[in-house]
Coordinates of C-alpha atoms in Angstrom, one line a residue:
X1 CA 92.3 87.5 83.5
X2 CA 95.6 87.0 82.3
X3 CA 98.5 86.1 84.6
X4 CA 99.9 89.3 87.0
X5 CA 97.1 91.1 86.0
X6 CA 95.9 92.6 89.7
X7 CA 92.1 92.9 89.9
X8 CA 90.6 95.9 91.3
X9 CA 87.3 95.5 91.1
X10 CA 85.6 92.7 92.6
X11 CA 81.8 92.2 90.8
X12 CA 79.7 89.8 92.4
X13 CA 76.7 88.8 89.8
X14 CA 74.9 85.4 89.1
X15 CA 74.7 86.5 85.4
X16 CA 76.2 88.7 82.9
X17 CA 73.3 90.6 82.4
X18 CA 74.3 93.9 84.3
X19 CA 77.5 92.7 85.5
X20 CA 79.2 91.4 81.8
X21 CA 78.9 94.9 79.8
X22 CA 80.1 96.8 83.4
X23 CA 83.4 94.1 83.9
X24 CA 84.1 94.9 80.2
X25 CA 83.7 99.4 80.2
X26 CA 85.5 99.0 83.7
X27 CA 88.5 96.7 82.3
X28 CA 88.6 99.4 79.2
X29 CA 88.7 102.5 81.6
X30 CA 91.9 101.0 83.8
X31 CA 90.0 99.5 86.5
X32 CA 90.4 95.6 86.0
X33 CA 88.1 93.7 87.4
X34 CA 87.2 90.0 88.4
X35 CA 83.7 88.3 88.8
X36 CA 82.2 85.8 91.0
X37 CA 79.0 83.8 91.2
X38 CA 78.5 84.0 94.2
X39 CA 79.5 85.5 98.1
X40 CA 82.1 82.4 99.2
X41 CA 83.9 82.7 96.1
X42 CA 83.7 86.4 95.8
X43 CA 85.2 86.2 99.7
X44 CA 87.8 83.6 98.2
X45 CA 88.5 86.6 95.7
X46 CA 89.1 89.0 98.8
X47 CA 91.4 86.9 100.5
X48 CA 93.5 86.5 96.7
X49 CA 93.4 89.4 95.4
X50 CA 94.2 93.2 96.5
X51 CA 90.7 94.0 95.6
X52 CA 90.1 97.9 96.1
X53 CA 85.9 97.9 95.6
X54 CA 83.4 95.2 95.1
X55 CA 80.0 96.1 93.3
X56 CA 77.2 93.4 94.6
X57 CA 74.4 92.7 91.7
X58 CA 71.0 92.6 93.8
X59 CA 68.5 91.5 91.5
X60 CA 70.6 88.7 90.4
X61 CA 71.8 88.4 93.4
X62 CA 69.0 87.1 95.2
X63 CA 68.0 87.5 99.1
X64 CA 71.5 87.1 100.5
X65 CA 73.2 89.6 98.2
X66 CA 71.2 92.0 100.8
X67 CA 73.3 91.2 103.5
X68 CA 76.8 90.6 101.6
X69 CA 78.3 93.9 102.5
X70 CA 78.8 93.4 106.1
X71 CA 80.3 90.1 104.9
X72 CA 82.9 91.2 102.3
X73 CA 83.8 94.2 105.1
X74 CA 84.4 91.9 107.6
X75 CA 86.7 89.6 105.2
X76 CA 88.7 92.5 104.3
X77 CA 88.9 93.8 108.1
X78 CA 90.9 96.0 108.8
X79 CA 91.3 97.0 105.4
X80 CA 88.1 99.0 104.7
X81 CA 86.4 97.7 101.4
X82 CA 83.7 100.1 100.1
X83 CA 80.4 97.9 98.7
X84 CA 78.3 99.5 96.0
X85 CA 74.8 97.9 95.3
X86 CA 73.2 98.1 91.9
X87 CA 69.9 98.0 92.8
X88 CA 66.8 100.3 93.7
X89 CA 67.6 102.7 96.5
X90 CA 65.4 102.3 99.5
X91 CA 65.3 103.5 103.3
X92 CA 66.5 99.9 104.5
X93 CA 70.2 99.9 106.1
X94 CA 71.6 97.3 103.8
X95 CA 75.4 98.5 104.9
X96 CA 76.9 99.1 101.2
X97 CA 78.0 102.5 100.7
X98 CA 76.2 103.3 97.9
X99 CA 73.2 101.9 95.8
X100 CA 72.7 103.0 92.3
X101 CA 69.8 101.9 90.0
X102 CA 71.1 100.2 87.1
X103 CA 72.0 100.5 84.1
X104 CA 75.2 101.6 86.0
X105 CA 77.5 102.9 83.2
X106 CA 81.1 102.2 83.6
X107 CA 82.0 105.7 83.9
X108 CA 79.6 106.6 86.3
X109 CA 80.9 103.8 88.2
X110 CA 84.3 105.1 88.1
X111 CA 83.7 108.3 89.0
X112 CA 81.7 106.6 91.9
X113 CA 84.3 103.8 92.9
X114 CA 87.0 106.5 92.8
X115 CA 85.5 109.0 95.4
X116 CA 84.5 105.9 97.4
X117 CA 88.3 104.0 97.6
X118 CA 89.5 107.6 98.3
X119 CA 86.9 107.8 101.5
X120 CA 87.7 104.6 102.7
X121 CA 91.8 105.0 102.8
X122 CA 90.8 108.6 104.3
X123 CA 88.9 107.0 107.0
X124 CA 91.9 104.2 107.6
X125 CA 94.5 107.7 107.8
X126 CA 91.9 109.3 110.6
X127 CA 92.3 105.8 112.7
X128 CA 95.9 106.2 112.9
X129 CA 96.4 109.7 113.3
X130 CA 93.9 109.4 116.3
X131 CA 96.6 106.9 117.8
X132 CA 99.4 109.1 116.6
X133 CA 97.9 112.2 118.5
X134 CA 96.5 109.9 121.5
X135 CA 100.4 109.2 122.0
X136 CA 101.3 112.8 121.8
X137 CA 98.4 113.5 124.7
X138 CA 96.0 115.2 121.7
X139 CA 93.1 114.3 120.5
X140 CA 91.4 114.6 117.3
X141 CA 87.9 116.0 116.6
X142 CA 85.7 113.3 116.1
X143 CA 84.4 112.0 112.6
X144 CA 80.8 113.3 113.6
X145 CA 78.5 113.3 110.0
X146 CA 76.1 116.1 110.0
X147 CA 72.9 115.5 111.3
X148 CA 70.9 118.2 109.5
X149 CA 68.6 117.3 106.4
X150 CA 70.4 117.2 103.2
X151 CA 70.9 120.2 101.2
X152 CA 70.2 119.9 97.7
X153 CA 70.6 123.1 94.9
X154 CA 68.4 122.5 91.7
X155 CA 69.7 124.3 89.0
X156 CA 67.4 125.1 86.0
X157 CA 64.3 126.5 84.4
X158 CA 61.0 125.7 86.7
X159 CA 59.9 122.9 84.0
X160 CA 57.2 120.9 85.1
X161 CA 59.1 117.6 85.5
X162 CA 62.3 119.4 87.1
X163 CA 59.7 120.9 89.9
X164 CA 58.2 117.3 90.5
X165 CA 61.8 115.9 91.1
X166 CA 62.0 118.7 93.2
X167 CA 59.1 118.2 95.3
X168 CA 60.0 114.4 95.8
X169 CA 63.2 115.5 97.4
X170 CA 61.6 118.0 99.9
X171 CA 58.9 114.6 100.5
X172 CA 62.1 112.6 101.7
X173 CA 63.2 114.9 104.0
X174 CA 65.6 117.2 102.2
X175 CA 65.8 121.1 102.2
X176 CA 65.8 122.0 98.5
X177 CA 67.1 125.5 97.3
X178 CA 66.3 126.5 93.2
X179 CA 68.7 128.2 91.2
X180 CA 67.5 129.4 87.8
X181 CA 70.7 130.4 86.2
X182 CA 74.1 129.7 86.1
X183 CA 75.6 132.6 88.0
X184 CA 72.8 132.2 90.8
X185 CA 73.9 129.0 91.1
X186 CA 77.4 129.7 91.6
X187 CA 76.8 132.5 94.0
X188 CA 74.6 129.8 96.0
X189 CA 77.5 127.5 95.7
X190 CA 80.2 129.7 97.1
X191 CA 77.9 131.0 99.6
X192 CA 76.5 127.9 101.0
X193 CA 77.7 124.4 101.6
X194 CA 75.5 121.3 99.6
X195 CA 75.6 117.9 99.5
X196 CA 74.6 117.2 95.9
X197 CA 73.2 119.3 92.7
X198 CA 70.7 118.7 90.6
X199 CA 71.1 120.1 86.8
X200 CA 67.8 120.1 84.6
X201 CA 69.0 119.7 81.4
X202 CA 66.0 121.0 79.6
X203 CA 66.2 121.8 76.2
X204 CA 69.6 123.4 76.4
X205 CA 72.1 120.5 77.8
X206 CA 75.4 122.1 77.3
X207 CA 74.7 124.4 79.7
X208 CA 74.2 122.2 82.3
X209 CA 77.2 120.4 81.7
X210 CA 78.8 123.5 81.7
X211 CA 78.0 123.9 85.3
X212 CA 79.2 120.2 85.9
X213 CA 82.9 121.0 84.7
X214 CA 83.0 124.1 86.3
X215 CA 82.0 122.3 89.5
X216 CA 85.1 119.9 88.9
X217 CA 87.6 122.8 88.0
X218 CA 87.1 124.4 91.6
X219 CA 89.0 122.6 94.1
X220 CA 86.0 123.5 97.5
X221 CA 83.6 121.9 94.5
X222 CA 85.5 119.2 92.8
X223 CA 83.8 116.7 95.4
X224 CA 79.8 117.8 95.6
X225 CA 78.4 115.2 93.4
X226 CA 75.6 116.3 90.6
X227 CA 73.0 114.6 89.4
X228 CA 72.3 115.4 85.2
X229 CA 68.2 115.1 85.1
X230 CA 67.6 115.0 81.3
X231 CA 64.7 114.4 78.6
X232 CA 65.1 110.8 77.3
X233 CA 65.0 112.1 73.8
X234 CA 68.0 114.3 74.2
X235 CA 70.8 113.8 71.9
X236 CA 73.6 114.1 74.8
X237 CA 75.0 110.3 75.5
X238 CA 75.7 109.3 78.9
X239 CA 79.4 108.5 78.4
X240 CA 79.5 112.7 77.4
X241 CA 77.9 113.6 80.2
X242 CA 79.9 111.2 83.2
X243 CA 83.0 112.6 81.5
X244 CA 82.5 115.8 81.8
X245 CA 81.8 115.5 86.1
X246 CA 78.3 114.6 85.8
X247 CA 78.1 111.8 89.3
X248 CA 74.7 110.1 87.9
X249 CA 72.0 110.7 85.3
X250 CA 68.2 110.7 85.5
X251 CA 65.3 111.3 83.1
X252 CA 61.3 111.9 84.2
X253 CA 60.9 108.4 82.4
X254 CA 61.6 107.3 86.1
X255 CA 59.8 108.1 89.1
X256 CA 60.4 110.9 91.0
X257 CA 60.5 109.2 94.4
X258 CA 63.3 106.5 92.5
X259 CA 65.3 109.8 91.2
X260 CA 65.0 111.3 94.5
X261 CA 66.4 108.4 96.3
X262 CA 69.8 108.2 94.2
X263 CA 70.0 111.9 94.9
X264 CA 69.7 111.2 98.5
X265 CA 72.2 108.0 98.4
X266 CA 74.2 110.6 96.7
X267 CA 74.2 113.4 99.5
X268 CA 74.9 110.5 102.2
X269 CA 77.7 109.5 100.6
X270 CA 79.1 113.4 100.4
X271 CA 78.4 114.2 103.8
X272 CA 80.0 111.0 105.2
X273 CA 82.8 112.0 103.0
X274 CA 83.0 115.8 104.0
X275 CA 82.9 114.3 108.0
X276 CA 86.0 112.1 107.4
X277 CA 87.6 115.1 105.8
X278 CA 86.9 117.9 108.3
X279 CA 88.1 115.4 110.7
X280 CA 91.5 114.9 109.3
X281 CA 91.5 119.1 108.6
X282 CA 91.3 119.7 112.2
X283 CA 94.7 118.1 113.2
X284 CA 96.1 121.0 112.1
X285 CA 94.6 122.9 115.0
X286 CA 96.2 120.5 117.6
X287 CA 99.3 122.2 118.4
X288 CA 101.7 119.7 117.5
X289 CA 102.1 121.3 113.9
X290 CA 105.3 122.9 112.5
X291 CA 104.1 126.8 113.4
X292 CA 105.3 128.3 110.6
X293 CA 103.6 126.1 107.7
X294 CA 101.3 123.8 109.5
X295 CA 102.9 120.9 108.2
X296 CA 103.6 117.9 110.5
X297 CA 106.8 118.5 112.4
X298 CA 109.9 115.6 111.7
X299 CA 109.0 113.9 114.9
X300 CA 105.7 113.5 114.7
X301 CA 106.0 112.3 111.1
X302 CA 108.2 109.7 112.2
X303 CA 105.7 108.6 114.6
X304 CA 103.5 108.7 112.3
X305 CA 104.9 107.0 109.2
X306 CA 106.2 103.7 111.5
X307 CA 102.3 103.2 112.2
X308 CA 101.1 103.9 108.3
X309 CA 103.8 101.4 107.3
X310 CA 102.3 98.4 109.7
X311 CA 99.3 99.7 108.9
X312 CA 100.1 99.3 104.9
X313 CA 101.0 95.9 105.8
X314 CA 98.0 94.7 107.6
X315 CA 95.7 96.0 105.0
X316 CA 97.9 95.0 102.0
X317 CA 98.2 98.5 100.6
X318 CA 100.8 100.5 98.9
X319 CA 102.6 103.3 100.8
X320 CA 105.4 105.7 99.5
X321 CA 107.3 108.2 100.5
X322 CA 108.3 111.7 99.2
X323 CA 111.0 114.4 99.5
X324 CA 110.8 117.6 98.1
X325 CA 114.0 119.5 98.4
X326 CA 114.3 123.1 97.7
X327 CA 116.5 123.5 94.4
X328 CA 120.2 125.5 95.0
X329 CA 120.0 127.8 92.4
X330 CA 121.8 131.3 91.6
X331 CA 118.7 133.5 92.4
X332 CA 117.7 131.0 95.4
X333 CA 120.7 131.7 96.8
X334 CA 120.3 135.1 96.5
X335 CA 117.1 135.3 98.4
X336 CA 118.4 133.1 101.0
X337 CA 121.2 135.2 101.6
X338 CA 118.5 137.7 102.3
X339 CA 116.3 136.6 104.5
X340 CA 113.8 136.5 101.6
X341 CA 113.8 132.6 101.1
X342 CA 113.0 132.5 104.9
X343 CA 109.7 134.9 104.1
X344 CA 108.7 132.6 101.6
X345 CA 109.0 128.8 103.2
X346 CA 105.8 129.3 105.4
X347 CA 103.9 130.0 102.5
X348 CA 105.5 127.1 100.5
X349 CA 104.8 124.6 103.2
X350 CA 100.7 126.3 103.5
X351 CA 100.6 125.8 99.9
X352 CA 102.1 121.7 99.8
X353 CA 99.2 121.1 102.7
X354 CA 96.7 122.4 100.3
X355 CA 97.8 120.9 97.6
X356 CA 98.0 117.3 98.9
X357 CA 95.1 115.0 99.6
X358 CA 93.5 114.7 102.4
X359 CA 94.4 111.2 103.7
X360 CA 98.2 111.8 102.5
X361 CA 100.6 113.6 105.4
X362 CA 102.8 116.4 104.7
X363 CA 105.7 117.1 107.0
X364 CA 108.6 119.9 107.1
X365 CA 111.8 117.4 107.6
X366 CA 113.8 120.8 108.0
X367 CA 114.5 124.5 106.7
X368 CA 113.6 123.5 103.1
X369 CA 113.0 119.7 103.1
X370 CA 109.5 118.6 102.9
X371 CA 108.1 115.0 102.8
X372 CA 105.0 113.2 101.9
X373 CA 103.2 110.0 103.1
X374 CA 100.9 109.3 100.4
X375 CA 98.8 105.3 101.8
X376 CA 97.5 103.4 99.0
X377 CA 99.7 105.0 96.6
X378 CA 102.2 103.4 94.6
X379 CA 105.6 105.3 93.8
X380 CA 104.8 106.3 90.2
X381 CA 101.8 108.2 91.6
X382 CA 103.9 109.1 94.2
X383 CA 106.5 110.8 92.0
X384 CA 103.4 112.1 89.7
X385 CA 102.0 113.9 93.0
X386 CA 105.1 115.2 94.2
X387 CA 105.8 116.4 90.6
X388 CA 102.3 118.7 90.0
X389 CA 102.9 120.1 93.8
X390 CA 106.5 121.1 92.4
X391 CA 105.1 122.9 89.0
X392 CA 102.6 124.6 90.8
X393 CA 104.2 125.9 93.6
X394 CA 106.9 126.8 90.8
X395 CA 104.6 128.7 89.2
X396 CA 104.3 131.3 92.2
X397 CA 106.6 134.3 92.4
X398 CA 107.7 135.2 95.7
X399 CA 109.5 138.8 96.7
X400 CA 113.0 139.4 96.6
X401 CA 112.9 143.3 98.1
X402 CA 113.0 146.3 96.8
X403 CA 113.9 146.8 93.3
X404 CA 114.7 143.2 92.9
X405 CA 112.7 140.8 90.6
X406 CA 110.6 138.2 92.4
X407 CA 112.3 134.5 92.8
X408 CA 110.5 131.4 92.0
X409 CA 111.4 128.0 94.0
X410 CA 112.0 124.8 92.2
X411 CA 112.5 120.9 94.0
X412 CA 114.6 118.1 93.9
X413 CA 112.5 115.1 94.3
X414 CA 113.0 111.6 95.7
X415 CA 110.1 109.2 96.1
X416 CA 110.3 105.3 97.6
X417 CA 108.2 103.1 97.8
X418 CA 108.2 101.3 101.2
X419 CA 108.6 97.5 101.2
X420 CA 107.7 95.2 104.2
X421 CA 111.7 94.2 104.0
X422 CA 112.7 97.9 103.8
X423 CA 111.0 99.3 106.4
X424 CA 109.5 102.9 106.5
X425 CA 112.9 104.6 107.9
X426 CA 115.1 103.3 105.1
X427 CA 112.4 104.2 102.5
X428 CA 112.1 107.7 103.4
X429 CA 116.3 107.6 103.2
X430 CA 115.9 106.4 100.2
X431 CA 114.1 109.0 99.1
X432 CA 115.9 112.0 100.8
X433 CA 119.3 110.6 99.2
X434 CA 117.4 110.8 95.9
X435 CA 116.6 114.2 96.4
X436 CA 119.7 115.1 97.6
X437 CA 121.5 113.9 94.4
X438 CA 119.4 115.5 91.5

């Protein structure tokens, strides 16, 4: 790696045989990525570098590479490192957070590493905010992951091979519903919560796919992972099928009971996922939220943001900050006048909670100042999320009264990124004085 290049990735392979083609697809796709030989100096790496995943080789690996995850998690403590095996999955509690059977293709992998960094600083936001609350005299609903089998929707034609795949699954313990058709399958969807899908590709890919995308265009979708079971003769190429949402892909050329265990690995991933997120959901529900938009209140986002700056120290993360400032403008002015721009903020603050990520905290600062904590985020993707909550929510018409036009609301936005010589306070003035001045 060249000079200032920052590593992402941390591979950990005693040959190039799986790891050399992933480093290079990875390195092409924006996630740059350095390899060691072995654990001591790929725990030399952690200490270096601001490594965000590591992905442990286990057949070149040999016997240690089993226990290496509770190693690398420990060097990175109390930064939380998510470990992905390549390897075949199996019942054994090896502590990585996901195993997948290699080949693993470097989108696949990025589609995996991405949900799995995400989890991990999701997980680091629900440890502070249970100190924030704990200070307030709240507490938060615990993390607990679901104990109840796994629920898996197959969608496709009753093929032979798709119904063997399908058996396997309900032999290891998961409860397995079928879906013929496309708009069954939705209506399950919407009706139900899964863990993973299963598309039978069949002789008719495309529509499978179609499913796939549709999946990642619906927001209470966009994280159920699918896996894309599909003939081995089939002219669709893996890199198609990753980018258009498909989480893994499979063909009856493997075993059943091998294909059903990445769909498990990929359910327990999901419902780990969906615990962490309910979790951090619930703090809405606590009573310390701003009542009229459910947005943290300025206090407690102070509170708050002190700890997530030590904390971005510690773990050697970014952290920005953002202010979105409502826009003075003629028909703005109007409504405010009114009473119509006062109708209209509750909804705008709802709609900035739903529209941020789950780890990232969004706060009312006053009347029609709102602000974002966004961990592990620098400030161009700081700007860039404050930017896409600002078109959409200026795509909404809101009521102006009778016989008036409807108003739309537009932002000012100031984003900082906080320094450990800056300090959280300054950062977020920093990034009010920005908005203040557009």
């Amino acid at each position: 790696m060249s000079a200032g290049v920052q590593a992402r990735v941390l591979i950990i392979a005693r040959d190039d045989g799986l790891a050399g083609p992933l480093a290079e697809g990875l390195d092409r796709l924006g996630w740059r990525t350095i390899t060691a030989r072995g654990p001591y100096a790929g725990i030399a790496a952690l200490a270096d570098l601001q490594i965000e995943a590591a992905i442990v080789d286990l057949h070149s690996g040999g016997p240690e590479a089993r226990t290496l995850a509770r190693r690398l998690k420990a060097a990175c403590a109390p930064r939380r490192l998510p470990v992905v095996a390549i390897g075949a999955p199996d019942d054994e509690d090896l502590d990585f957070d996901l195993i997948l059977a290699p080949p693993l293709h470097p989108a696949q992998a990025v589609l995996r590493l991405e949900n799995l960094v995400r989890m991990a600083v999701a997980e680091e936001e629900y440890e502070l905010r249970q100190e924030t609350f704990a200070a307030k005299n709240r507490a938060l609903e615990p993390a607990d992951i679901d104990p109840a089998p796994f629920r898996v929707l197959a969608i496709g034609e009753p093929a032979p091979q798709f119904l063997a795949l399908s058996n396997a699954l309900t032999r290891s313990g998961a409860e397995v519903v079928g879906a013929f058709t496309a708009y069954t399958a939705f209506d399950y969807l919407h009706e139900r919560p899964f863990d993973t899908v299963v598309l039978w590709a069949g002789d008719n890919p495309n529509e499978a796919l179609s499913i796939a995308a549709g999946m990642r265009r619906n927001t209470r979708l966009y994280h159920v992972p699918a896996l894309l079971y599909m003939r081995e003769e089939s002219y669709l190429t893996m890199s198609e099928a990753f980018h258009r949402g498909v989480s893994d892909v499979a063909s009856p050329g493997t075993a059943e009971s091998e294909t059903a265990g990445r769909v498990m690995e990929l359910a327990r991933s999901y419902r780990r996922q969906t615990a962490t997120r309910k979790a951090l959901e619930h703090a809405r529900s606590s009573g310390l939220m701003d009542p009229a938009t459910g947005l943290f209140t300025r206090d407690l986002f102070a509170a708050h943001l002190g700890r997530l700056a030590q904390a971005s120290r510690i773990r050697n993360r970014p952290l920005s900050v953002c202010v979105l400032k409502v826009s003075e403008r003629a028909e703005v002015a109007e409504a405010r006048a009114q009473g119509w721009l006062d109708r209209a903020v509750p909804q705008i603050g709802a709609m900035i909670g739903r529209l941020v990520r789950v780890e990232d905290t969004a706060a009312r600062l006053s009347h029609e100042v709102f602000a974002l904590a966004l961990p592990a985020t620098p400030a161009a993707a700081a700007r860039a999320a404050g930017e896409r909550i600002a078109a959409v929510i200026g795509c909404t018409a809101f009521e102006a009264g009778d016989g008036k036009p409807p108003f739309v609301v537009e932002f000012d936005i100031g984003v900082a990124e906080v320094s450990p010589t800056q300090g959280a306070g300054r950062a977020l003035e920093e990034a009010a004085r920005k908005a203040m001045a557009t």
